[in-house]
């Protein structure tokens, strides 16, 4: 990886951190998935903790464990559009919650 790539990666991380308040807790009411709500904690653009209320315990715990420590934008990129029963899923709802947090942070 060249110096330019490192600089671009660092710039992207700084940009991502500016998209979301340094510390943020979100409670998101889901729609169309087994989980009824998602509780998310974000610190400096990284997902610190995620808890799904209801839903398939094994799957939601696995998704929560996989996104822990991940940049918000990366989680959105990986999870957005995943469908389960219908046109959404618990992972897709998490992506939507994270996108909403980003847009709310930018609006304020």
PDB file of C-alpha atoms in Angstrom, residues 6-104:
ATOM      1  CA  UNK A   6      -2.749   5.385   3.619  1.00  0.00           C
ATOM      2  CA  UNK A   7      -3.540   9.089   3.492  1.00  0.00           C
ATOM      3  CA  UNK A   8      -6.861   8.435   1.723  1.00  0.00           C
ATOM      4  CA  UNK A   9      -7.801   5.803   4.302  1.00  0.00           C
ATOM      5  CA  UNK A  10      -6.974   8.182   7.150  1.00  0.00           C
ATOM      6  CA  UNK A  11      -9.016  10.935   5.493  1.00  0.00           C
ATOM      7  CA  UNK A  12     -11.967   8.579   5.050  1.00  0.00           C
ATOM      8  CA  UNK A  13     -11.837   7.610   8.746  1.00  0.00           C
ATOM      9  CA  UNK A  14     -11.788  11.257   9.779  1.00  0.00           C
ATOM     10  CA  UNK A  15     -14.720  11.931   7.436  1.00  0.00           C
ATOM     11  CA  UNK A  16     -16.667   8.971   8.851  1.00  0.00           C
ATOM     12  CA  UNK A  17     -16.044  10.149  12.410  1.00  0.00           C
ATOM     13  CA  UNK A  18     -17.408  13.582  11.561  1.00  0.00           C
ATOM     14  CA  UNK A  19     -20.628  12.026  10.247  1.00  0.00           C
ATOM     15  CA  UNK A  20     -21.702  10.857  13.698  1.00  0.00           C
ATOM     16  CA  UNK A  21     -21.402  12.568  17.073  1.00  0.00           C
ATOM     17  CA  UNK A  22     -18.381  11.285  19.021  1.00  0.00           C
ATOM     18  CA  UNK A  23     -20.645   9.373  21.415  1.00  0.00           C
ATOM     19  CA  UNK A  24     -24.184   8.449  20.539  1.00  0.00           C
ATOM     20  CA  UNK A  25     -26.857   6.035  21.749  1.00  0.00           C
ATOM     21  CA  UNK A  26     -29.670   5.148  19.380  1.00  0.00           C
ATOM     22  CA  UNK A  27     -32.953   3.355  19.976  1.00  0.00           C
ATOM     23  CA  UNK A  28     -34.435   2.440  16.596  1.00  0.00           C
ATOM     24  CA  UNK A  29     -37.956   1.012  16.135  1.00  0.00           C
ATOM     25  CA  UNK A  30     -37.725  -1.533  13.336  1.00  0.00           C
ATOM     26  CA  UNK A  31     -40.234  -2.283  10.617  1.00  0.00           C
ATOM     27  CA  UNK A  32     -40.734  -5.556   8.762  1.00  0.00           C
ATOM     28  CA  UNK A  33     -38.283  -7.685  10.740  1.00  0.00           C
ATOM     29  CA  UNK A  34     -38.559 -10.069  13.684  1.00  0.00           C
ATOM     30  CA  UNK A  35     -36.682  -7.662  15.952  1.00  0.00           C
ATOM     31  CA  UNK A  36     -38.926  -4.899  17.285  1.00  0.00           C
ATOM     32  CA  UNK A  37     -36.167  -2.467  18.256  1.00  0.00           C
ATOM     33  CA  UNK A  38     -32.385  -2.065  18.007  1.00  0.00           C
ATOM     34  CA  UNK A  39     -30.283  -0.326  20.654  1.00  0.00           C
ATOM     35  CA  UNK A  40     -26.947   0.937  19.285  1.00  0.00           C
ATOM     36  CA  UNK A  41     -24.005   2.665  20.936  1.00  0.00           C
ATOM     37  CA  UNK A  42     -21.486   4.492  18.740  1.00  0.00           C
ATOM     38  CA  UNK A  43     -18.212   6.117  19.782  1.00  0.00           C
ATOM     39  CA  UNK A  44     -16.107   8.139  17.337  1.00  0.00           C
ATOM     40  CA  UNK A  45     -17.716   6.530  14.308  1.00  0.00           C
ATOM     41  CA  UNK A  46     -17.268   2.967  15.592  1.00  0.00           C
ATOM     42  CA  UNK A  47     -20.034   0.650  16.734  1.00  0.00           C
ATOM     43  CA  UNK A  48     -19.420  -0.125  20.417  1.00  0.00           C
ATOM     44  CA  UNK A  49     -22.516  -2.180  21.210  1.00  0.00           C
ATOM     45  CA  UNK A  50     -25.675  -3.386  19.488  1.00  0.00           C
ATOM     46  CA  UNK A  51     -28.646  -5.089  21.110  1.00  0.00           C
ATOM     47  CA  UNK A  52     -31.644  -6.401  19.185  1.00  0.00           C
ATOM     48  CA  UNK A  53     -34.937  -6.611  21.087  1.00  0.00           C
ATOM     49  CA  UNK A  54     -36.813  -9.742  19.995  1.00  0.00           C
ATOM     50  CA  UNK A  55     -35.819 -11.490  16.772  1.00  0.00           C
ATOM     51  CA  UNK A  56     -33.865 -14.737  16.399  1.00  0.00           C
ATOM     52  CA  UNK A  57     -31.497 -14.690  19.374  1.00  0.00           C
ATOM     53  CA  UNK A  58     -28.616 -16.554  17.729  1.00  0.00           C
ATOM     54  CA  UNK A  59     -28.670 -14.521  14.534  1.00  0.00           C
ATOM     55  CA  UNK A  60     -29.090 -11.133  16.171  1.00  0.00           C
ATOM     56  CA  UNK A  61     -26.344 -11.863  18.717  1.00  0.00           C
ATOM     57  CA  UNK A  62     -24.076 -12.935  15.842  1.00  0.00           C
ATOM     58  CA  UNK A  63     -24.774  -9.747  13.848  1.00  0.00           C
ATOM     59  CA  UNK A  64     -24.160  -7.648  16.974  1.00  0.00           C
ATOM     60  CA  UNK A  65     -20.840  -9.415  17.620  1.00  0.00           C
ATOM     61  CA  UNK A  66     -19.709  -9.046  14.003  1.00  0.00           C
ATOM     62  CA  UNK A  67     -20.344  -5.285  13.813  1.00  0.00           C
ATOM     63  CA  UNK A  68     -18.719  -4.522  17.201  1.00  0.00           C
ATOM     64  CA  UNK A  69     -15.698  -2.294  16.541  1.00  0.00           C
ATOM     65  CA  UNK A  70     -16.696  -1.732  12.899  1.00  0.00           C
ATOM     66  CA  UNK A  71     -16.962   1.706  11.326  1.00  0.00           C
ATOM     67  CA  UNK A  72     -20.575   2.753  10.852  1.00  0.00           C
ATOM     68  CA  UNK A  73     -20.181   3.283   7.095  1.00  0.00           C
ATOM     69  CA  UNK A  74     -18.657  -0.192   6.666  1.00  0.00           C
ATOM     70  CA  UNK A  75     -21.512  -1.834   8.581  1.00  0.00           C
ATOM     71  CA  UNK A  76     -24.053  -0.006   6.399  1.00  0.00           C
ATOM     72  CA  UNK A  77     -22.196  -1.080   3.251  1.00  0.00           C
ATOM     73  CA  UNK A  78     -22.170  -4.730   4.311  1.00  0.00           C
ATOM     74  CA  UNK A  79     -25.695  -5.029   5.744  1.00  0.00           C
ATOM     75  CA  UNK A  80     -27.896  -2.750   3.628  1.00  0.00           C
ATOM     76  CA  UNK A  81     -30.290  -4.629   1.380  1.00  0.00           C
ATOM     77  CA  UNK A  82     -30.037  -8.055   3.008  1.00  0.00           C
ATOM     78  CA  UNK A  83     -33.527  -9.548   2.878  1.00  0.00           C
ATOM     79  CA  UNK A  84     -35.048 -12.270   5.050  1.00  0.00           C
ATOM     80  CA  UNK A  85     -38.838 -12.452   5.190  1.00  0.00           C
ATOM     81  CA  UNK A  86     -39.886  -9.886   2.637  1.00  0.00           C
ATOM     82  CA  UNK A  87     -37.663  -7.040   1.517  1.00  0.00           C
ATOM     83  CA  UNK A  88     -35.836  -6.359   4.804  1.00  0.00           C
ATOM     84  CA  UNK A  89     -34.178  -8.196   7.700  1.00  0.00           C
ATOM     85  CA  UNK A  90     -32.647  -7.524  11.100  1.00  0.00           C
ATOM     86  CA  UNK A  91     -29.253  -6.717   9.488  1.00  0.00           C
ATOM     87  CA  UNK A  92     -30.939  -4.421   6.939  1.00  0.00           C
ATOM     88  CA  UNK A  93     -32.843  -2.684   9.736  1.00  0.00           C
ATOM     89  CA  UNK A  94     -29.535  -2.151  11.555  1.00  0.00           C
ATOM     90  CA  UNK A  95     -28.125  -0.558   8.390  1.00  0.00           C
ATOM     91  CA  UNK A  96     -31.182   1.695   8.160  1.00  0.00           C
ATOM     92  CA  UNK A  97     -30.798   2.709  11.823  1.00  0.00           C
ATOM     93  CA  UNK A  98     -27.137   3.579  11.258  1.00  0.00           C
ATOM     94  CA  UNK A  99     -27.966   5.585   8.123  1.00  0.00           C
ATOM     95  CA  UNK A 100     -30.623   7.494  10.057  1.00  0.00           C
ATOM     96  CA  UNK A 101     -28.091   8.257  12.782  1.00  0.00           C
ATOM     97  CA  UNK A 102     -25.689   9.577  10.143  1.00  0.00           C
ATOM     98  CA  UNK A 103     -28.318  11.790   8.516  1.00  0.00           C
ATOM     99  CA  UNK A 104     -29.588  13.077  11.887  1.00  0.00           C
TER     100      UNK A 104
END
